[in-house]
């Protein structure tokens, strides 16, 4: 059957490959697609339309299964062919470009992915119109890249538009619609709108469980996002419970070394820091960082996120190695994602805390002043990250004896905290108690 010259049979096989992938059966989807490709190539020729379609579904399955390099090789071959033989605006060209961008995201080239996704969306809008399925998919993918590059407000606006279009054309519970809604919830969290994020994520997770089951990869993604949103909203006990559940399910579904499972480990380590279990937090963070380095390499943003979170756990355990790791991670984030990426700024803010812990208050102040200016410009004056940095800077100033300036900044920050997060949020309480605030980083779904 896999080598069939019957178009109806080939169409059925493509549908089955897609179906298995959408059900989260990535290995089964990959194996069926690979076997069919081998059988179709002698019958159809190297770049027949059906073979290109099947190969792109094969790349999707490979990517979902963690086989990033193999997926990239397929997508690059199809894209090169399509650009030269079909033209830059052909549907196959755009589809292959979307696939290659997804490969680049998994391989850690977030800038390259964002540029490719932006170009694809512009071509789709000009060629097919705003409501065409290819355009909507390109918009979805570009929003993913924008989020990875730290432009959360732009990602939110694009995701909201994409979710609306998908709801109109496909309904509320189809998989593409649910992915867009899930991403809106994540964008809201990254924009500092924690309560809205939790409410939307709760609803999304409930729908995923009802429609797709507890073990579907999209359900697991929703659970992991919910755990993070709940933590940001200040319910640390519940977020830790959700994070443990998420980790267990990710390991059972993907294995212990899949990047999504390792992301679940580092998320749990962040929760453990918040509830005061520094010993387990450190062990989890060290495990995640070491495995990220092994699986993805030293310079992958996931690895760097793991390193940043490890610096928090090390400092909370009184380990002076937090400073050295923080300095190295900050330098690499600047190289990989740029000076003003939120992950870069979070790492710099944690480094300032390590400097303060090492009695280098002047160094901490200098770094906090620079990071606060950047946070305010990139994320907004009232974003919780900017407020946390301002609170830490007030502590630096107080340590240096500049009490008037410290008190003025502290009072302004506490007033903003009360308005943004409420007076009872743990961050507001910690800032009031003049405790040092941390900046964890969440590896985003790839």
Tab-separated table of C-alpha atoms in Angstrom:
chain	number	residue	atom	x	y	z
A	1	UNK	CA	0.000	0.000	0.000
A	2	UNK	CA	2.829	2.409	0.826
A	3	UNK	CA	4.093	2.274	-2.745
A	4	UNK	CA	0.642	2.501	-4.263
A	5	UNK	CA	0.049	4.355	-7.528
A	6	UNK	CA	-3.584	4.934	-6.501
A	7	UNK	CA	-4.103	8.654	-5.643
A	8	UNK	CA	-6.980	7.796	-3.291
A	9	UNK	CA	-4.767	5.468	-1.284
A	10	UNK	CA	-2.000	8.060	-1.114
A	11	UNK	CA	-4.467	10.680	0.106
A	12	UNK	CA	-5.665	8.274	2.792
A	13	UNK	CA	-2.100	7.665	3.974
A	14	UNK	CA	-1.412	11.405	4.253
A	15	UNK	CA	-4.580	11.825	6.287
A	16	UNK	CA	-3.558	8.960	8.565
A	17	UNK	CA	-0.088	10.463	9.084
A	18	UNK	CA	-1.711	13.782	10.052
A	19	UNK	CA	-4.267	12.075	12.273
A	20	UNK	CA	-1.644	10.190	14.236
A	21	UNK	CA	0.415	13.333	14.677
A	22	UNK	CA	-2.578	15.313	15.928
A	23	UNK	CA	-3.322	12.567	18.427
A	24	UNK	CA	0.218	12.903	19.745
A	25	UNK	CA	1.345	9.563	18.309
A	26	UNK	CA	4.561	11.066	16.988
A	27	UNK	CA	6.553	7.865	16.511
A	28	UNK	CA	3.691	6.134	14.707
A	29	UNK	CA	3.201	9.186	12.474
A	30	UNK	CA	6.933	9.322	11.735
A	31	UNK	CA	7.236	5.614	10.930
A	32	UNK	CA	4.215	5.558	8.627
A	33	UNK	CA	5.378	8.693	6.799
A	34	UNK	CA	8.946	7.438	6.392
A	35	UNK	CA	7.782	4.096	5.011
A	36	UNK	CA	5.391	5.799	2.605
A	37	UNK	CA	8.063	8.243	1.403
A	38	UNK	CA	10.366	5.355	0.582
A	39	UNK	CA	7.601	3.647	-1.387
A	40	UNK	CA	6.304	6.730	-3.203
A	41	UNK	CA	9.605	8.188	-4.362
A	42	UNK	CA	10.216	5.588	-7.141
A	43	UNK	CA	6.583	5.889	-8.257
A	44	UNK	CA	6.100	9.665	-8.184
A	45	UNK	CA	9.575	11.134	-8.561
A	46	UNK	CA	11.639	13.191	-6.142
A	47	UNK	CA	9.534	16.371	-5.923
A	48	UNK	CA	5.996	15.377	-6.797
A	49	UNK	CA	3.431	17.493	-4.947
A	50	UNK	CA	2.091	14.593	-2.894
A	51	UNK	CA	5.604	13.519	-1.940
A	52	UNK	CA	6.495	17.039	-0.824
A	53	UNK	CA	3.320	17.138	1.278
A	54	UNK	CA	4.098	13.797	2.862
A	55	UNK	CA	7.709	14.809	3.503
A	56	UNK	CA	6.599	17.956	5.303
A	57	UNK	CA	4.332	15.881	7.526
A	58	UNK	CA	7.295	13.573	8.125
A	59	UNK	CA	9.349	16.599	9.181
A	60	UNK	CA	6.584	17.602	11.600
A	61	UNK	CA	6.626	14.151	13.174
A	62	UNK	CA	10.421	14.104	13.400
A	63	UNK	CA	10.455	17.544	15.019
A	64	UNK	CA	7.776	16.570	17.533
A	65	UNK	CA	9.762	13.456	18.358
A	66	UNK	CA	12.881	15.526	19.093
A	67	UNK	CA	14.688	14.641	15.848
A	68	UNK	CA	15.457	18.252	15.004
A	69	UNK	CA	18.333	17.869	12.546
A	70	UNK	CA	16.501	15.318	10.410
A	71	UNK	CA	13.444	17.576	10.240
A	72	UNK	CA	15.567	20.550	9.227
A	73	UNK	CA	17.234	18.585	6.426
A	74	UNK	CA	13.863	17.679	4.906
A	75	UNK	CA	12.416	21.186	5.225
A	76	UNK	CA	15.513	22.828	3.739
A	77	UNK	CA	15.454	20.499	0.729
A	78	UNK	CA	11.784	21.165	0.026
A	79	UNK	CA	12.133	24.920	0.567
A	80	UNK	CA	15.114	25.183	-1.776
A	81	UNK	CA	13.242	23.261	-4.461
A	82	UNK	CA	10.009	25.201	-3.995
A	83	UNK	CA	11.675	28.615	-4.112
A	84	UNK	CA	13.438	27.895	-7.380
A	85	UNK	CA	10.832	25.762	-9.141
A	86	UNK	CA	7.498	26.992	-7.765
A	87	UNK	CA	8.299	30.563	-6.753
A	88	UNK	CA	8.610	32.357	-3.391
A	89	UNK	CA	4.865	32.856	-2.937
A	90	UNK	CA	3.688	29.323	-3.720
A	91	UNK	CA	1.792	27.533	-0.942
A	92	UNK	CA	4.380	24.762	-0.795
A	93	UNK	CA	7.154	27.348	-0.419
A	94	UNK	CA	5.407	29.103	2.449
A	95	UNK	CA	4.530	25.821	4.154
A	96	UNK	CA	8.121	24.615	3.918
A	97	UNK	CA	9.358	27.960	5.276
A	98	UNK	CA	7.026	27.603	8.257
A	99	UNK	CA	8.411	24.127	8.881
A	100	UNK	CA	12.026	25.296	8.647
A	101	UNK	CA	11.312	28.135	11.077
A	102	UNK	CA	9.927	25.593	13.546
A	103	UNK	CA	13.111	23.560	13.112
A	104	UNK	CA	15.238	26.639	13.776
A	105	UNK	CA	13.286	27.373	16.955
A	106	UNK	CA	13.962	23.868	18.235
A	107	UNK	CA	17.627	24.167	17.283
A	108	UNK	CA	17.922	27.422	19.219
A	109	UNK	CA	18.116	29.910	16.337
A	110	UNK	CA	15.193	32.013	17.517
A	111	UNK	CA	16.262	35.101	15.578
A	112	UNK	CA	16.502	33.201	12.300
A	113	UNK	CA	13.114	31.588	12.922
A	114	UNK	CA	11.506	34.951	13.634
A	115	UNK	CA	12.841	36.490	10.425
A	116	UNK	CA	11.632	33.527	8.375
A	117	UNK	CA	8.196	33.538	10.012
A	118	UNK	CA	7.775	37.273	9.474
A	119	UNK	CA	8.620	36.930	5.785
A	120	UNK	CA	6.202	34.000	5.404
A	121	UNK	CA	3.340	35.918	6.990
A	122	UNK	CA	3.911	38.953	4.799
A	123	UNK	CA	3.920	36.786	1.661
A	124	UNK	CA	0.767	34.949	2.729
A	125	UNK	CA	-1.124	38.146	3.438
A	126	UNK	CA	-0.205	39.610	0.053
A	127	UNK	CA	-0.835	36.430	-1.909
A	128	UNK	CA	-3.700	34.619	-0.183
A	129	UNK	CA	-5.467	37.176	2.021
A	130	UNK	CA	-5.870	37.461	5.792
A	131	UNK	CA	-8.396	34.626	6.259
A	132	UNK	CA	-6.679	31.968	4.160
A	133	UNK	CA	-5.648	28.895	6.168
A	134	UNK	CA	-1.990	29.305	5.148
A	135	UNK	CA	-2.026	32.925	6.318
A	136	UNK	CA	-3.624	32.079	9.650
A	137	UNK	CA	-1.084	29.306	10.215
A	138	UNK	CA	1.761	31.681	9.302
A	139	UNK	CA	0.371	34.256	11.766
A	140	UNK	CA	0.230	31.601	14.487
A	141	UNK	CA	3.858	30.650	13.842
A	142	UNK	CA	5.063	34.247	13.723
A	143	UNK	CA	3.413	34.877	17.096
A	144	UNK	CA	5.349	31.903	18.505
A	145	UNK	CA	8.581	33.448	17.261
A	146	UNK	CA	7.667	36.903	18.558
A	147	UNK	CA	7.025	35.400	21.976
A	148	UNK	CA	10.372	33.612	21.929
A	149	UNK	CA	12.095	36.847	20.989
A	150	UNK	CA	10.430	38.617	23.907
A	151	UNK	CA	7.943	40.820	22.028
A	152	UNK	CA	5.027	39.663	24.143
A	153	UNK	CA	2.597	42.468	23.381
A	154	UNK	CA	2.927	41.940	19.630
A	155	UNK	CA	2.540	38.186	20.138
A	156	UNK	CA	-0.603	38.769	22.213
A	157	UNK	CA	-2.232	40.956	19.575
A	158	UNK	CA	-1.425	38.495	16.798
A	159	UNK	CA	-2.551	35.469	18.820
A	160	UNK	CA	-5.827	37.159	19.720
A	161	UNK	CA	-6.496	37.875	16.053
A	162	UNK	CA	-5.561	34.323	15.037
A	163	UNK	CA	-7.750	32.806	17.757
A	164	UNK	CA	-10.702	34.907	16.582
A	165	UNK	CA	-10.253	33.844	12.955
A	166	UNK	CA	-9.932	30.186	13.905
A	167	UNK	CA	-12.988	30.335	16.125
A	168	UNK	CA	-15.027	31.760	13.265
A	169	UNK	CA	-13.851	29.189	10.740
A	170	UNK	CA	-13.342	26.048	12.872
A	171	UNK	CA	-15.181	26.453	16.169
A	172	UNK	CA	-13.931	26.621	19.737
A	173	UNK	CA	-12.549	23.130	20.337
A	174	UNK	CA	-10.674	22.262	17.144
A	175	UNK	CA	-6.977	21.734	17.725
A	176	UNK	CA	-5.701	24.849	15.901
A	177	UNK	CA	-8.185	27.061	17.761
A	178	UNK	CA	-7.194	25.584	21.100
A	179	UNK	CA	-3.503	26.147	20.352
A	180	UNK	CA	-4.177	29.808	19.664
A	181	UNK	CA	-6.244	30.244	22.842
A	182	UNK	CA	-3.521	28.518	24.865
A	183	UNK	CA	-0.973	30.920	23.422
A	184	UNK	CA	-3.132	33.937	24.294
A	185	UNK	CA	-3.127	32.768	27.915
A	186	UNK	CA	0.644	32.524	27.848
A	187	UNK	CA	0.972	35.978	26.275
A	188	UNK	CA	-1.220	37.472	28.992
A	189	UNK	CA	1.092	36.023	31.626
A	190	UNK	CA	4.197	37.357	29.928
A	191	UNK	CA	2.553	40.792	29.750
A	192	UNK	CA	2.102	40.671	33.530
A	193	UNK	CA	-1.651	40.028	33.460
A	194	UNK	CA	-1.447	37.029	35.764
A	195	UNK	CA	-5.045	36.716	36.959
A	196	UNK	CA	-6.396	36.879	33.401
A	197	UNK	CA	-3.860	34.295	32.325
A	198	UNK	CA	-4.869	31.864	35.072
A	199	UNK	CA	-8.566	32.216	34.286
A	200	UNK	CA	-8.073	31.580	30.574
A	201	UNK	CA	-5.566	28.786	31.156
A	202	UNK	CA	-7.898	27.018	33.618
A	203	UNK	CA	-10.651	26.993	31.005
A	204	UNK	CA	-8.309	25.880	28.230
A	205	UNK	CA	-6.849	23.055	30.290
A	206	UNK	CA	-10.323	21.812	31.208
A	207	UNK	CA	-11.345	21.734	27.533
A	208	UNK	CA	-8.148	19.929	26.550
A	209	UNK	CA	-8.751	17.257	29.186
A	210	UNK	CA	-12.356	16.772	28.107
A	211	UNK	CA	-11.723	16.732	24.340
A	212	UNK	CA	-8.211	15.281	23.982
A	213	UNK	CA	-7.548	13.445	27.250
A	214	UNK	CA	-4.984	13.866	30.026
A	215	UNK	CA	-2.017	12.506	28.066
A	216	UNK	CA	-2.271	14.392	24.783
A	217	UNK	CA	0.832	16.586	24.215
A	218	UNK	CA	-1.331	19.702	23.888
A	219	UNK	CA	-3.013	18.915	27.206
A	220	UNK	CA	0.398	18.569	28.830
A	221	UNK	CA	1.467	21.899	27.363
A	222	UNK	CA	-1.655	23.502	28.791
A	223	UNK	CA	-0.975	21.961	32.207
A	224	UNK	CA	2.596	23.205	32.230
A	225	UNK	CA	1.473	26.695	31.236
A	226	UNK	CA	-1.208	26.631	33.925
A	227	UNK	CA	1.346	25.703	36.590
A	228	UNK	CA	3.544	28.654	35.636
A	229	UNK	CA	0.615	31.091	35.513
A	230	UNK	CA	-0.597	29.939	38.926
A	231	UNK	CA	2.890	30.509	40.344
A	232	UNK	CA	3.107	33.988	38.844
A	233	UNK	CA	-0.310	34.742	40.328
A	234	UNK	CA	1.144	33.893	43.753
A	235	UNK	CA	-0.370	30.500	44.665
A	236	UNK	CA	2.919	28.685	45.201
A	237	UNK	CA	1.522	25.607	46.938
A	238	UNK	CA	-0.891	24.856	44.110
A	239	UNK	CA	1.638	25.656	41.382
A	240	UNK	CA	4.114	23.223	42.948
A	241	UNK	CA	1.486	20.476	42.943
A	242	UNK	CA	0.659	21.206	39.307
A	243	UNK	CA	4.343	21.316	38.380
A	244	UNK	CA	4.976	17.888	39.919
A	245	UNK	CA	1.985	16.508	38.037
A	246	UNK	CA	3.219	18.103	34.823
A	247	UNK	CA	6.700	16.646	35.243
A	248	UNK	CA	5.372	13.147	35.890
A	249	UNK	CA	3.140	13.234	32.792
A	250	UNK	CA	5.835	14.724	30.562
A	251	UNK	CA	8.317	12.041	31.559
A	252	UNK	CA	5.782	9.266	30.996
A	253	UNK	CA	4.763	10.615	27.579
A	254	UNK	CA	8.086	11.882	26.194
A	255	UNK	CA	10.788	10.215	28.260
A	256	UNK	CA	13.060	11.921	30.820
A	257	UNK	CA	15.397	13.676	28.361
A	258	UNK	CA	12.982	15.262	25.918
A	259	UNK	CA	13.331	19.087	26.012
A	260	UNK	CA	9.686	19.489	27.064
A	261	UNK	CA	10.237	17.101	29.990
A	262	UNK	CA	13.395	18.962	31.003
A	263	UNK	CA	11.468	22.243	30.808
A	264	UNK	CA	9.002	20.713	33.260
A	265	UNK	CA	11.928	19.940	35.598
A	266	UNK	CA	13.196	23.514	35.584
A	267	UNK	CA	9.650	24.815	36.105
A	268	UNK	CA	9.348	22.636	39.201
A	269	UNK	CA	12.703	23.889	40.484
A	270	UNK	CA	11.359	27.452	40.251
A	271	UNK	CA	8.312	26.484	42.306
A	272	UNK	CA	10.482	24.814	44.927
A	273	UNK	CA	12.491	28.011	45.296
A	274	UNK	CA	9.284	29.917	45.967
A	275	UNK	CA	8.121	27.553	48.724
A	276	UNK	CA	11.521	27.557	50.409
A	277	UNK	CA	12.706	24.061	49.481
A	278	UNK	CA	16.110	25.241	48.311
A	279	UNK	CA	17.787	21.834	48.544
A	280	UNK	CA	15.435	20.013	46.171
A	281	UNK	CA	15.241	23.141	43.999
A	282	UNK	CA	18.999	23.049	43.528
A	283	UNK	CA	19.039	19.344	42.734
A	284	UNK	CA	16.256	19.756	40.156
A	285	UNK	CA	17.882	22.828	38.611
A	286	UNK	CA	21.289	21.141	38.365
A	287	UNK	CA	19.709	18.097	36.717
A	288	UNK	CA	17.790	20.164	34.171
A	289	UNK	CA	20.774	22.336	33.289
A	290	UNK	CA	23.112	19.377	32.853
A	291	UNK	CA	20.645	17.534	30.630
A	292	UNK	CA	19.881	20.640	28.563
A	293	UNK	CA	23.608	20.998	27.896
A	294	UNK	CA	23.837	17.343	26.900
A	295	UNK	CA	20.747	17.303	24.660
A	296	UNK	CA	20.715	20.816	23.167
A	297	UNK	CA	24.206	22.248	23.670
A	298	UNK	CA	25.766	25.101	25.651
A	299	UNK	CA	24.291	27.999	23.699
A	300	UNK	CA	20.693	26.876	23.240
A	301	UNK	CA	18.237	29.296	24.914
A	302	UNK	CA	16.679	26.383	26.822
A	303	UNK	CA	20.093	25.600	28.313
A	304	UNK	CA	20.566	29.248	29.220
A	305	UNK	CA	17.122	29.396	30.858
A	306	UNK	CA	18.124	26.372	32.912
A	307	UNK	CA	21.411	28.051	33.841
A	308	UNK	CA	19.655	31.238	34.950
A	309	UNK	CA	17.271	29.280	37.163
A	310	UNK	CA	20.197	27.348	38.599
A	311	UNK	CA	21.886	30.604	39.631
A	312	UNK	CA	18.831	31.395	41.782
A	313	UNK	CA	18.952	27.993	43.483
A	314	UNK	CA	22.706	28.260	44.043
A	315	UNK	CA	22.432	31.714	45.616
A	316	UNK	CA	19.548	30.614	47.870
A	317	UNK	CA	21.787	27.755	49.028
A	318	UNK	CA	24.630	30.182	49.778
A	319	UNK	CA	26.828	28.883	46.944
A	320	UNK	CA	29.181	31.618	45.644
A	321	UNK	CA	29.266	29.790	42.300
A	322	UNK	CA	26.001	31.573	41.490
A	323	UNK	CA	27.964	34.694	40.549
A	324	UNK	CA	30.315	32.961	38.111
A	325	UNK	CA	27.495	31.036	36.439
A	326	UNK	CA	25.390	34.193	36.287
A	327	UNK	CA	28.156	36.169	34.609
A	328	UNK	CA	28.691	33.457	31.988
A	329	UNK	CA	24.966	33.025	31.346
A	330	UNK	CA	24.386	36.773	30.997
A	331	UNK	CA	27.221	37.058	28.473
A	332	UNK	CA	25.884	34.172	26.409
A	333	UNK	CA	22.290	35.433	26.497
A	334	UNK	CA	23.511	38.813	25.217
A	335	UNK	CA	25.236	37.039	22.346
A	336	UNK	CA	22.362	34.691	21.495
A	337	UNK	CA	19.250	36.831	22.088
A	338	UNK	CA	20.510	40.392	22.496
A	339	UNK	CA	20.975	42.971	25.258
A	340	UNK	CA	17.280	43.740	25.762
A	341	UNK	CA	15.680	40.306	25.556
A	342	UNK	CA	13.631	39.649	28.730
A	343	UNK	CA	15.671	36.499	29.444
A	344	UNK	CA	18.892	38.511	29.191
A	345	UNK	CA	17.504	41.122	31.572
A	346	UNK	CA	16.273	38.482	34.020
A	347	UNK	CA	19.743	36.929	34.102
A	348	UNK	CA	21.356	40.330	34.673
A	349	UNK	CA	18.930	41.080	37.505
A	350	UNK	CA	19.803	37.761	39.177
A	351	UNK	CA	23.496	38.526	38.742
A	352	UNK	CA	22.932	41.816	40.555
A	353	UNK	CA	21.471	39.825	43.446
A	354	UNK	CA	24.552	37.603	43.475
A	355	UNK	CA	26.744	40.719	43.580
A	356	UNK	CA	24.691	42.075	46.473
A	357	UNK	CA	25.031	38.768	48.313
A	358	UNK	CA	28.810	38.984	47.822
A	359	UNK	CA	28.831	42.446	49.470
A	360	UNK	CA	29.395	44.212	46.162
A	361	UNK	CA	26.589	46.732	46.614
A	362	UNK	CA	28.119	49.256	44.152
A	363	UNK	CA	28.268	46.584	41.444
A	364	UNK	CA	24.716	45.473	42.203
A	365	UNK	CA	23.469	49.047	42.056
A	366	UNK	CA	25.154	49.751	38.740
A	367	UNK	CA	23.684	46.627	37.185
A	368	UNK	CA	20.212	47.079	38.702
A	369	UNK	CA	20.008	50.672	37.478
A	370	UNK	CA	20.801	49.596	33.931
A	371	UNK	CA	18.431	46.608	34.022
A	372	UNK	CA	15.590	48.661	35.499
A	373	UNK	CA	15.861	51.183	32.692
A	374	UNK	CA	15.768	48.394	30.132
A	375	UNK	CA	12.912	46.532	31.825
A	376	UNK	CA	10.813	49.679	31.874
A	377	UNK	CA	11.447	50.277	28.195
A	378	UNK	CA	10.958	46.672	27.071
A	379	UNK	CA	8.184	45.458	29.397
A	380	UNK	CA	6.656	48.623	30.822
A	381	UNK	CA	7.065	50.597	34.051
A	382	UNK	CA	4.357	48.631	35.863
A	383	UNK	CA	5.309	45.156	34.701
A	384	UNK	CA	6.062	42.907	37.715
A	385	UNK	CA	9.621	42.350	36.452
A	386	UNK	CA	10.264	46.093	36.413
A	387	UNK	CA	8.751	46.408	39.881
A	388	UNK	CA	10.894	43.571	41.250
A	389	UNK	CA	14.007	45.174	39.814
A	390	UNK	CA	13.052	48.544	41.324
A	391	UNK	CA	12.563	46.883	44.713
A	392	UNK	CA	16.010	45.294	44.496
A	393	UNK	CA	17.572	48.598	43.467
A	394	UNK	CA	16.033	50.266	46.509
A	395	UNK	CA	17.789	47.642	48.611
A	396	UNK	CA	21.109	48.430	46.893
A	397	UNK	CA	20.649	52.135	47.559
A	398	UNK	CA	19.790	51.507	51.196
A	399	UNK	CA	22.899	49.372	51.637
A	400	UNK	CA	24.995	52.198	50.198
A	401	UNK	CA	23.497	54.676	52.658
A	402	UNK	CA	21.358	56.570	50.138
A	403	UNK	CA	18.272	56.250	52.281
A	404	UNK	CA	16.207	59.123	50.925
A	405	UNK	CA	16.456	57.927	47.327
A	406	UNK	CA	15.923	54.326	48.457
A	407	UNK	CA	12.788	55.201	50.416
A	408	UNK	CA	11.321	57.235	47.566
A	409	UNK	CA	11.850	54.387	45.102
A	410	UNK	CA	10.540	51.843	47.612
A	411	UNK	CA	7.303	53.715	48.306
A	412	UNK	CA	6.613	54.245	44.612
A	413	UNK	CA	7.304	50.563	43.885
A	414	UNK	CA	5.089	49.301	46.718
A	415	UNK	CA	2.244	51.508	45.552
A	416	UNK	CA	2.578	50.131	42.016
A	417	UNK	CA	2.786	46.543	43.322
A	418	UNK	CA	-0.450	47.015	45.250
A	419	UNK	CA	-2.192	48.316	42.145
A	420	UNK	CA	-0.799	45.704	39.737
A	421	UNK	CA	-0.723	42.499	41.824
A	422	UNK	CA	-2.616	43.467	44.947
A	423	UNK	CA	-1.383	44.032	48.515
A	424	UNK	CA	-1.523	40.339	49.420
A	425	UNK	CA	0.444	38.942	46.484
A	426	UNK	CA	3.638	37.243	47.729
A	427	UNK	CA	5.813	39.569	45.655
A	428	UNK	CA	4.156	42.627	47.179
A	429	UNK	CA	4.614	41.122	50.639
A	430	UNK	CA	8.267	40.270	49.923
A	431	UNK	CA	8.988	43.754	48.592
A	432	UNK	CA	7.347	45.259	51.691
A	433	UNK	CA	9.592	43.047	53.856
A	434	UNK	CA	12.604	44.237	51.838
A	435	UNK	CA	13.455	40.729	50.644
A	436	UNK	CA	15.497	40.226	47.504
A	437	UNK	CA	13.299	39.232	44.516
A	438	UNK	CA	14.305	36.658	41.901
A	439	UNK	CA	13.772	36.430	38.136
A	440	UNK	CA	13.183	32.905	36.874
A	441	UNK	CA	12.935	32.092	33.170
A	442	UNK	CA	10.537	29.572	31.642
A	443	UNK	CA	11.669	27.626	28.571
A	444	UNK	CA	8.787	28.285	26.136
A	445	UNK	CA	7.094	25.459	24.210
A	446	UNK	CA	8.958	24.927	20.951
